Short mmCIF file of C-alpha atoms in Angstrom, two decimals:
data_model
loop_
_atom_site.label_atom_id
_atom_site.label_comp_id
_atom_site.label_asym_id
_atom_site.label_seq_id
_atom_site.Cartn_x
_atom_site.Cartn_y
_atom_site.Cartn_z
CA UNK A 160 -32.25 -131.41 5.21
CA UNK A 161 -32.95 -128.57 2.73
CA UNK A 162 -30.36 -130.26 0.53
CA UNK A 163 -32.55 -129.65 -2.93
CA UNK A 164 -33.10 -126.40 -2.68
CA UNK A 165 -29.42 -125.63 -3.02
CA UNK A 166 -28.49 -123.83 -6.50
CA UNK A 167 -25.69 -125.28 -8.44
CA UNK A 168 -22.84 -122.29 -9.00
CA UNK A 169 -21.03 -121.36 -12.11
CA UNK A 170 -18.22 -120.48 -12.36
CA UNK A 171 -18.24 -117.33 -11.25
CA UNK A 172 -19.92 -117.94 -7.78
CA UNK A 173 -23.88 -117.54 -9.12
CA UNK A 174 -26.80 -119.92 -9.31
CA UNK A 175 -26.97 -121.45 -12.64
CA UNK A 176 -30.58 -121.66 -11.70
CA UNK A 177 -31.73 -118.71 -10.34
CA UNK A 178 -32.65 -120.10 -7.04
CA UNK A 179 -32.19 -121.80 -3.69
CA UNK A 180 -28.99 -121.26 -1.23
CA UNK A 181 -25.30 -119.63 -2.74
CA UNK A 182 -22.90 -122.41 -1.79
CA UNK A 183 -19.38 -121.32 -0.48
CA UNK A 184 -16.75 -119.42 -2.58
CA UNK A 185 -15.18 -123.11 -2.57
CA UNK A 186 -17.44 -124.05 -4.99
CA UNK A 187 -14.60 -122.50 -7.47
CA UNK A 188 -12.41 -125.28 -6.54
CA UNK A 189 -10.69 -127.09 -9.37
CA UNK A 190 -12.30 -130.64 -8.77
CA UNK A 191 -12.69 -133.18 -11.98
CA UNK A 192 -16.67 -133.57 -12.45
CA UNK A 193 -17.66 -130.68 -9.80
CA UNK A 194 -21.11 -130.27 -10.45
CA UNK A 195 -22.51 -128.23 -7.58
CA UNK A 196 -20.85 -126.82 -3.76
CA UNK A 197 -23.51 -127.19 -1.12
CA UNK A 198 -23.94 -125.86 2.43
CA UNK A 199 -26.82 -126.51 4.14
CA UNK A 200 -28.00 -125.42 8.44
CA UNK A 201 -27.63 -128.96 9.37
CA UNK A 202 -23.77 -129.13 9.06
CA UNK A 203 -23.09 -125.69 9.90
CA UNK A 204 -19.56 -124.24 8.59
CA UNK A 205 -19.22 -127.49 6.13
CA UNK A 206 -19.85 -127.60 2.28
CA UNK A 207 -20.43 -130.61 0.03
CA UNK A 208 -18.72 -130.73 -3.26
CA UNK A 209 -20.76 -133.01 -5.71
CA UNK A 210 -18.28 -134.72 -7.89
CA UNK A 211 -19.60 -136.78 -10.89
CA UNK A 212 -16.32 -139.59 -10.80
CA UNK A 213 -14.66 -141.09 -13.87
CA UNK A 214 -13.64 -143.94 -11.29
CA UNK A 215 -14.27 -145.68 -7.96
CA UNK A 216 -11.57 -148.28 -7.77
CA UNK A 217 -7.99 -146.55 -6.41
CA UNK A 218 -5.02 -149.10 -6.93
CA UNK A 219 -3.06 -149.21 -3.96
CA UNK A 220 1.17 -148.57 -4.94
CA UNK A 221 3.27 -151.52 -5.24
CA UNK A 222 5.55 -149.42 -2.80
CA UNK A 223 2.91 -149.81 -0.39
CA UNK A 224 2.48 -151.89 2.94
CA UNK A 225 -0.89 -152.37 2.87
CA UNK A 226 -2.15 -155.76 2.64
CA UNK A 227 -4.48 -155.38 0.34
CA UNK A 228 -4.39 -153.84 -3.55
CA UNK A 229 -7.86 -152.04 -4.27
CA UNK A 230 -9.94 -149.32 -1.95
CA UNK A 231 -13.15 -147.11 -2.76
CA UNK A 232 -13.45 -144.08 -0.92
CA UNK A 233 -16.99 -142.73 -2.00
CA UNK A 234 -15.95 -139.12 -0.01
CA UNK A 235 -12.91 -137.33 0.36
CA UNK A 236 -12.52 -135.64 3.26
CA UNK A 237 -14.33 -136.03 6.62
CA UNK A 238 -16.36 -134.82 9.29
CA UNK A 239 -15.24 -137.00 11.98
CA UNK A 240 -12.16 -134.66 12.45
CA UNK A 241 -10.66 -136.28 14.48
CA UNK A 242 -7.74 -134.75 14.88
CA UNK A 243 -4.72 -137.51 14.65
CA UNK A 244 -6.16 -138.68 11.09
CA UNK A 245 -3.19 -139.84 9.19
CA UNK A 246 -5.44 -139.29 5.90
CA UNK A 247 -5.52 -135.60 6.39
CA UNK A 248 -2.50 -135.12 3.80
CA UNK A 249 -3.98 -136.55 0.92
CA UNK A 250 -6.20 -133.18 1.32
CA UNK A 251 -3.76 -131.10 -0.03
CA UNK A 252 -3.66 -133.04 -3.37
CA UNK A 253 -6.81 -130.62 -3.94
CA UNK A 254 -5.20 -127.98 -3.02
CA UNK A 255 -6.89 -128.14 0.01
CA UNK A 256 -5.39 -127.42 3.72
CA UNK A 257 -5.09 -130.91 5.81
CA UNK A 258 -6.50 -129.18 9.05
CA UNK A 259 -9.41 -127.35 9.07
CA UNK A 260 -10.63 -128.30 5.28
CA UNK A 261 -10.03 -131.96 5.76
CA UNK A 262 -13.10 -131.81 8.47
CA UNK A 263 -15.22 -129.31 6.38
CA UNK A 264 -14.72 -129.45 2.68
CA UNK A 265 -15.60 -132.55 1.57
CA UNK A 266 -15.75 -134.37 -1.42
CA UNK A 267 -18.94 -136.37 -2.31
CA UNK A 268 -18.55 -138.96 -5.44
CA UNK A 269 -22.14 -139.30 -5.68
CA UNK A 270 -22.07 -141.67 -9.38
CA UNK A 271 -19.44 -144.23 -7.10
CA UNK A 272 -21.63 -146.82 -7.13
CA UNK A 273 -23.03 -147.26 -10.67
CA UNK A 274 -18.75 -146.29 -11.48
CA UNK A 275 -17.64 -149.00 -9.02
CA UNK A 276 -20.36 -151.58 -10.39
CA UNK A 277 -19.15 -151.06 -14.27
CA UNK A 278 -15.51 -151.68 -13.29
CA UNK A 279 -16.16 -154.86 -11.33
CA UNK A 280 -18.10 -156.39 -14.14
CA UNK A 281 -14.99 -155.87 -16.86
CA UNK A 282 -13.71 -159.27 -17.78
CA UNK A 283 -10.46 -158.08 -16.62
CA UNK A 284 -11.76 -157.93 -12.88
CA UNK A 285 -9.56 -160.58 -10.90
CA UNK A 286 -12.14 -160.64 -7.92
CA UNK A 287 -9.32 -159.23 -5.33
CA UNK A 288 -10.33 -158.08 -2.12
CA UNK A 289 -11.49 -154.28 -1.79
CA UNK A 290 -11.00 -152.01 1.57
CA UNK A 291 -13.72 -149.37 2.43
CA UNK A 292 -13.09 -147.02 4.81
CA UNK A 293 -8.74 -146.96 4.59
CA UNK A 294 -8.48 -143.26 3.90
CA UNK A 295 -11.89 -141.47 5.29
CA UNK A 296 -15.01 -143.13 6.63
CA UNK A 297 -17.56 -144.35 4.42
CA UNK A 298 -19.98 -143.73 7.38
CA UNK A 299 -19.62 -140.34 8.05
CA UNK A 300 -22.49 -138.45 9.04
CA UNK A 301 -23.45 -137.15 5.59
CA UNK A 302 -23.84 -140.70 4.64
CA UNK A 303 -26.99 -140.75 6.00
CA UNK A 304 -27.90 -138.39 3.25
CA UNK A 305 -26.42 -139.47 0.50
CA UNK A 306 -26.82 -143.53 0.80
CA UNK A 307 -23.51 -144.16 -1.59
CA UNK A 308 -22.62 -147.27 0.66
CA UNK A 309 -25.77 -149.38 0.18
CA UNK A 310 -25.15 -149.46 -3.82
CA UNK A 311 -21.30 -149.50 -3.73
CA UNK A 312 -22.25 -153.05 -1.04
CA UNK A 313 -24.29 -154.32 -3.65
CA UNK A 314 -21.77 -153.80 -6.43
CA UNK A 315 -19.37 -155.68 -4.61
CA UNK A 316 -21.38 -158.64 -3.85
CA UNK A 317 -23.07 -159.04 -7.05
CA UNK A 318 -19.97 -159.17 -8.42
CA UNK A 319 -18.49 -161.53 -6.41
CA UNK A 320 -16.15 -159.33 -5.20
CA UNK A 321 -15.05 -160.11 -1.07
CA UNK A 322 -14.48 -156.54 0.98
CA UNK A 323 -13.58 -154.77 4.33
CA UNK A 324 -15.49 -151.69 6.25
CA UNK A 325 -13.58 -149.73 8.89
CA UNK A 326 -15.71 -147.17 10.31
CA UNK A 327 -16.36 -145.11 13.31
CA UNK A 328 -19.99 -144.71 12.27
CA UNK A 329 -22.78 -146.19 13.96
CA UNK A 330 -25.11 -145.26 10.66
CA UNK A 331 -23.15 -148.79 9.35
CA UNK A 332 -26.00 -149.30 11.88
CA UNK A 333 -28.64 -149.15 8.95
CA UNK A 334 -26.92 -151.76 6.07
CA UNK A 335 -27.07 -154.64 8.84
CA UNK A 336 -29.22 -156.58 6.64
CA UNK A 337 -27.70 -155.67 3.36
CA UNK A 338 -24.22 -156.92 4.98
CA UNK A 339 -25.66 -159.66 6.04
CA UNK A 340 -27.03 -160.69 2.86
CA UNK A 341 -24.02 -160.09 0.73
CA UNK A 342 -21.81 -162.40 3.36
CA UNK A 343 -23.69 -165.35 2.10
CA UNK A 344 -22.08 -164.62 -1.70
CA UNK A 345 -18.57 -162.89 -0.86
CA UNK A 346 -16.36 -162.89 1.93
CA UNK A 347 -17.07 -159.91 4.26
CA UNK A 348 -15.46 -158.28 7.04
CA UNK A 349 -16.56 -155.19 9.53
CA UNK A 350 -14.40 -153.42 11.66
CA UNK A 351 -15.52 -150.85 14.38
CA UNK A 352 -12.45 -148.32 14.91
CA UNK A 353 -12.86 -147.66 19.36
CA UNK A 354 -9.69 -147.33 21.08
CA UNK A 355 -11.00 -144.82 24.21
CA UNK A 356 -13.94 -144.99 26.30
CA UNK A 357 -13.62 -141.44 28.05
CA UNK A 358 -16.68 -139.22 26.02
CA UNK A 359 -14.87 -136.36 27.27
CA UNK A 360 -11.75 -136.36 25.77
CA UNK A 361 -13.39 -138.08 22.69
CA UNK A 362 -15.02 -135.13 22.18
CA UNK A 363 -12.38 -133.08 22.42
CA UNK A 364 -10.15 -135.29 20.27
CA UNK A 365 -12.46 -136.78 17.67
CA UNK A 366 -15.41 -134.47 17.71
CA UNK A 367 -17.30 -135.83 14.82
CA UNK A 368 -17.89 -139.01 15.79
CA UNK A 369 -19.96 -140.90 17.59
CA UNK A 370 -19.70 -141.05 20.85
CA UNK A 371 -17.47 -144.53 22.27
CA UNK A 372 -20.87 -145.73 23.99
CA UNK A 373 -22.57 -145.12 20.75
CA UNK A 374 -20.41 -146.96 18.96
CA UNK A 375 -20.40 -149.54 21.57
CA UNK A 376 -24.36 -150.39 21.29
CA UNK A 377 -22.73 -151.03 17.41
CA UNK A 378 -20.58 -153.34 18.15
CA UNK A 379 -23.29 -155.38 20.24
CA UNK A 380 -26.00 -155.16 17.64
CA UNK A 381 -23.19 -156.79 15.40
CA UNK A 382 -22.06 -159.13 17.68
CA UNK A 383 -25.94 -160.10 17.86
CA UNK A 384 -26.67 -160.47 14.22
CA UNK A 385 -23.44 -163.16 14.59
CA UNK A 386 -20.33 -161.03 13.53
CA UNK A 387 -17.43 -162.09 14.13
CA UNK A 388 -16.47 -158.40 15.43
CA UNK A 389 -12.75 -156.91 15.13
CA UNK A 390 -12.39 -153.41 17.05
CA UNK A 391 -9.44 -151.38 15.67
CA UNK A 392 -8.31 -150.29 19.41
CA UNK A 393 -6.02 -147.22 17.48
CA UNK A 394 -4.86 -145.06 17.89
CA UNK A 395 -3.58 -145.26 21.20
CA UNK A 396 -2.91 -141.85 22.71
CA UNK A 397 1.06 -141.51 24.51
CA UNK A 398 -0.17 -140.63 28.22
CA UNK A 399 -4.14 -140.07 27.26
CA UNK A 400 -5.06 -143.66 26.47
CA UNK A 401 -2.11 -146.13 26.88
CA UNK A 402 -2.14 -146.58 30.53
CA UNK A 403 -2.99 -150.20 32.06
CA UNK A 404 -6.00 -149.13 33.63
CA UNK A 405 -7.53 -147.93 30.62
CA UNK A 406 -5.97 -150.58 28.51
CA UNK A 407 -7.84 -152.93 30.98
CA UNK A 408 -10.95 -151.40 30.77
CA UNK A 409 -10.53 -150.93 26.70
CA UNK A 410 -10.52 -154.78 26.87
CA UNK A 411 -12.78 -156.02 29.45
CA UNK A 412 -15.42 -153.69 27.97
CA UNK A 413 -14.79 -154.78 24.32
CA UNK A 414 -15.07 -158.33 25.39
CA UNK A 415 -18.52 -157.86 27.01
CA UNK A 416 -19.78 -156.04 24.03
CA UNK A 417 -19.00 -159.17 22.02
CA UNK A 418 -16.33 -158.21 20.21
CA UNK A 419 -14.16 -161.29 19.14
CA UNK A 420 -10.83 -159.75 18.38
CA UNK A 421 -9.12 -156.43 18.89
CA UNK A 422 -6.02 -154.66 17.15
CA UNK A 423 -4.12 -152.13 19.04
CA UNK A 424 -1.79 -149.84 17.91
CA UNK A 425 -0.14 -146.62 19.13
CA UNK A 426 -0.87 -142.72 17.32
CA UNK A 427 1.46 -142.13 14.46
CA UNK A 428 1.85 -138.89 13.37
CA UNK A 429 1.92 -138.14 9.42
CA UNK A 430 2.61 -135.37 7.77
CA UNK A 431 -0.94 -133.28 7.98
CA UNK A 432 -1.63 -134.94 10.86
CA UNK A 433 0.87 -134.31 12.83
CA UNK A 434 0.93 -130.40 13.24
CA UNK A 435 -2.33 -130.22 13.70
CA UNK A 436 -2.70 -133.03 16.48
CA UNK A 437 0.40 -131.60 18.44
CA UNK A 438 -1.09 -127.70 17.80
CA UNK A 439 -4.15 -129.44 19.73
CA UNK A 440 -2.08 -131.24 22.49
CA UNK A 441 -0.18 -127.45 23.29
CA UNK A 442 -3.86 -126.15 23.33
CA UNK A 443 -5.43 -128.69 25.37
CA UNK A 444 -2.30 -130.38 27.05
CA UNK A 445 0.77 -128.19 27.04
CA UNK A 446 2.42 -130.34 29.93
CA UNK A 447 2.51 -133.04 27.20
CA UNK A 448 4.29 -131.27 23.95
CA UNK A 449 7.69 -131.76 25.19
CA UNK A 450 7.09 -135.57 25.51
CA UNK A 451 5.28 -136.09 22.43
CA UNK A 452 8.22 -133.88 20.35
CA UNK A 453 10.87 -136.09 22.12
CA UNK A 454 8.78 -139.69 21.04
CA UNK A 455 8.00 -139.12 17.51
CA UNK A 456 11.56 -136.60 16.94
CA UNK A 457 12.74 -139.09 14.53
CA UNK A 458 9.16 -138.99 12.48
CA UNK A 459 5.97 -140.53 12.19
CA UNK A 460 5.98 -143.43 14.27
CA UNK A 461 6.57 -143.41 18.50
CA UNK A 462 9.61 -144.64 19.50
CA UNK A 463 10.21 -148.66 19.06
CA UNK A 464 10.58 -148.99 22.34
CA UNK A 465 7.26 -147.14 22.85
CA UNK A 466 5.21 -149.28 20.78
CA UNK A 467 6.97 -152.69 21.69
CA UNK A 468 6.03 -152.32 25.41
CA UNK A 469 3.08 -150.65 24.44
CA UNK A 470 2.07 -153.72 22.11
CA UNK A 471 2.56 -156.19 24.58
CA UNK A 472 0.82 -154.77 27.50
CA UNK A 473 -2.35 -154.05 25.09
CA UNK A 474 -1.82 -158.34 23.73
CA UNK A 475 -1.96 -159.18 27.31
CA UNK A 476 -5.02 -157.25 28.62
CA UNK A 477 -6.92 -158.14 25.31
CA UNK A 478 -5.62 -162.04 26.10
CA UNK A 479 -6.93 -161.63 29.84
CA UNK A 480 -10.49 -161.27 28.48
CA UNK A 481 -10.72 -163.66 25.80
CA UNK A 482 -9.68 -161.41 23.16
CA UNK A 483 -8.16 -162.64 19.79
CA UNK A 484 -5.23 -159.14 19.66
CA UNK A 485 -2.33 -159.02 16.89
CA UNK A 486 -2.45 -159.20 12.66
CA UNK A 487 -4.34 -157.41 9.99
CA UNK A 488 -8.06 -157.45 10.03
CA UNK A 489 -9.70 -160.00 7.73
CA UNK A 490 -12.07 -160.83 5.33
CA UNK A 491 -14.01 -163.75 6.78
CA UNK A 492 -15.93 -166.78 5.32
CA UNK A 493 -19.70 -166.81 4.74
CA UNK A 494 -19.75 -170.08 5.33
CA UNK A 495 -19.23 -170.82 8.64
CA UNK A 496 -16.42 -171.57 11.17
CA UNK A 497 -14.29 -174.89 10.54
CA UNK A 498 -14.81 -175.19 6.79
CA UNK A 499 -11.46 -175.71 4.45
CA UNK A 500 -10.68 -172.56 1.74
CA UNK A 501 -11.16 -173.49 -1.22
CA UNK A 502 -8.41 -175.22 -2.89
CA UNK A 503 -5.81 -173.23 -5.17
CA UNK A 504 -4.70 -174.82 -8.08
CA UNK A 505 -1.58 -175.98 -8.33
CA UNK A 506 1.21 -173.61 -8.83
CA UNK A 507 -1.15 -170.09 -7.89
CA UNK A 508 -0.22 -167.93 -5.37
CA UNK A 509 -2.73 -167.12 -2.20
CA UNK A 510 -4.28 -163.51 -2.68
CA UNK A 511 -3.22 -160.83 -0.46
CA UNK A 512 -4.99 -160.48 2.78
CA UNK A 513 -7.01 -157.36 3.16
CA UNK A 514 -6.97 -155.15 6.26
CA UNK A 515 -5.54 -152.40 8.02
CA UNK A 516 -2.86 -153.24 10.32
CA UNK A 517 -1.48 -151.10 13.22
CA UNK A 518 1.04 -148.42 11.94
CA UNK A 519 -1.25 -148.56 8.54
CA UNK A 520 -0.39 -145.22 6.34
CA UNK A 521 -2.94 -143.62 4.72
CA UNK A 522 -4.16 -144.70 1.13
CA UNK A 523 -4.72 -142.29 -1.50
CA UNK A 524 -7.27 -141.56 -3.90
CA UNK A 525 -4.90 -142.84 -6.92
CA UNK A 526 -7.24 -144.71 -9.64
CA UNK A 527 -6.16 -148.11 -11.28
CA UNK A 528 -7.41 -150.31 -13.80
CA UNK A 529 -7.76 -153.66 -12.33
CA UNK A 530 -5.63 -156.54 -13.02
CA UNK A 531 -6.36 -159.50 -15.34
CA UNK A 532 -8.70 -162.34 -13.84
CA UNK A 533 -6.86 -165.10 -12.67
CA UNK A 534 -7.65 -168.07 -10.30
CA UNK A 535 -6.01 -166.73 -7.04
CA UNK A 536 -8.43 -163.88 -7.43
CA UNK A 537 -11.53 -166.18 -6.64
CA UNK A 538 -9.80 -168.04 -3.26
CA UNK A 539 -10.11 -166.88 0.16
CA UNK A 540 -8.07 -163.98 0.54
CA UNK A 541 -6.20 -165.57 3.91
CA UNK A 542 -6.02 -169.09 1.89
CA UNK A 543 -7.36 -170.36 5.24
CA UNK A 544 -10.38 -170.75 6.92
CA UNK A 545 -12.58 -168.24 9.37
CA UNK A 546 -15.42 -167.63 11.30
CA UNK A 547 -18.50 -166.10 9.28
CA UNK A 548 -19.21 -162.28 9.72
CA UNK A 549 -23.04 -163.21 9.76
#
């Protein structure tokens, strides 16, 4: 990709250097640390915005549901596009539209790693668990240029520090090894987001991404290098991917990848995401607006009713084929199946779990200082034992 020979712009739109490619008049957005906007042929219609970071770990709010305190998101923004992303909102804190930017402006902290490794190694660092992949995907295609996630891994494990990957991308594809390795110092966990199998109406739906039999192959090569492999089966689509046929075949397939637990959950619709998602369903499925404005009139979540049935059919196909369904996805042990936590002392609380269970909201890009060491921060984040991720 012809990624070098693109100039740098000033402020007011020129080439600070006199040469290469004029990036897009959205290099003149107000981004902290914007050092250059880039568009290059090989992601036509998207531009790159180059952001030296002041920070790399984003404290999750108290307020928040998510079981886990601390995320890195090395891009903002993403070219999956899928187009039911509950992230897409946390676009517009750049003053940025959550439809069509969210795919094609995107963010690209390209310091994260040497950031993230300086934080971690403060004597204040309490050695919590950190999520990857909770507001865009870390493996996004233009993380095949950029190679953030191999030095952000290593930061983590060097430091002791246990972590989470959800991703849609199959380039996770290329850190096998490095995963592998850092599993045998820090708890590590993977999880493959797949919750259709039709390429059709993935492509229609969630046109960046790889396609399900793509990601798929994934799933088996990390099965094969002895993961312990949770799919995120969500979102489930109301009347495009919830039916018991495909909620059978979701399962049985799953299972003969090798995945070892799956957790299902229905489409909620967010502010961001929502207009644009039911602006695609009039476009693509007009028969189904009505139905979709009567099971999410009361906001962002289906009906209960909805996602209780819906829960237990998906718990029953994913039992049928030896599938582990239900709870937040894990860290896991790197030391093997059957072997005791370690031991809290007396009188310490168990750390939070880390994972991203169904219904999860979206987690900004809010920095936070990290908390004060402490012994819960060293212990197995589920205070019990599980199976090793390699």
């Amino acid at each position: 990709m012809r990624w070098e020979a693109q100039a740098l712009q000033a402020g007011d739109g020129t080439g600070q250097d006199g040469g290469g490619t004029p990036a897009a008049p959205a290099a003149l957005l107000p981004l902290s640390g914007l050092q250059r906007s880039i568009t290059t042929p090989e992601f036509a219609g998207i531009t790159f915005h180059e952001v030296v970071a002041k920070s790399a770990l984003n404290r999750v709010p108290d307020s928040s549901s998510m079981p886990f305190r601390w995320t890195v998101n090395p891009y903002r923004g993403c070219t999956h596009a899928c187009r039911y992303c509950y992230a897409r909102g946390t676009h517009e804190y750049l003053d940025l539209d959550a439809g069509v930017d969210f795919d094609r402006q995107i963010v690209v902290k390209v310091n994260v790693a040497e950031v993230l490794r300086r934080e971690l190694s403060r004597p204040s660092w309490a050695h919590e668990p950190v999520a990857l992949g909770t507001n865009t995907d870390p493996y996004q295609r233009a993380e095949g240029r950029y190679r953030l996630m191999p030095g952000i891994i290593r930061a983590l494990a060097d430091t002791g520090t246990p972590f989470s990957i959800l991703t849609k991308g199959t380039l996770l594809g290329r850190d096998l090894e490095l995963l592998a390795e850092a599993s045998r110092h820090v708890p590590v966990h993977v999880s493959v987001s797949l919750a259709m199998l039709d390429g059709r109406l993935a492509e229609r739906v969630e046109p960046g991404t790889p396609a399900p039999a793509a990601r798929l192959r994934l799933i088996e090569r990390l099965a094969a290098a002895g993961a312990a492999v949770t799919v995120m089966a969500m979102p489930l689509l109301p009347w495009l991917t919830d039916s018991e046929r495909q909620l059978e075949e979701l399962m049985a397939v799953l299972a003969g990848a090798g995945a070892r637990s799956v957790l299902a959950g229905a489409l909620h619709l967010r502010p961001g995401a929502r207009q644009w998602y039911l602006d695609w369903i009039a476009a693509e499925h007009p028969e189904l607006l009505e139905g979709y404005r009567s099971l999410y009139a009361r906001g962002a979540y289906a009906a209960p009713s909805y996602r209780s049935a819906l829960g237990r059919r998906a718990g029953a196909a994913a039992r049928r084929h030896g599938l582990d369904h239900g709870g937040a996805h894990r860290l896991t042990r790197p030391d093997g199946p059957g072997r005791p936590a370690p031991e809290r002392p007396p009188g310490t609380p168990a750390a939070p779990r880390t994972g991203s269970p169904a219904g999860s909201s979206a987690v900004g890009d809010r920095p936070g200082r990290p908390g004060r060491a402490g012994p819960a921060g060293r212990t197995h984040p589920d205070g019990q034992a599980q199976a090793a991720l390699f």
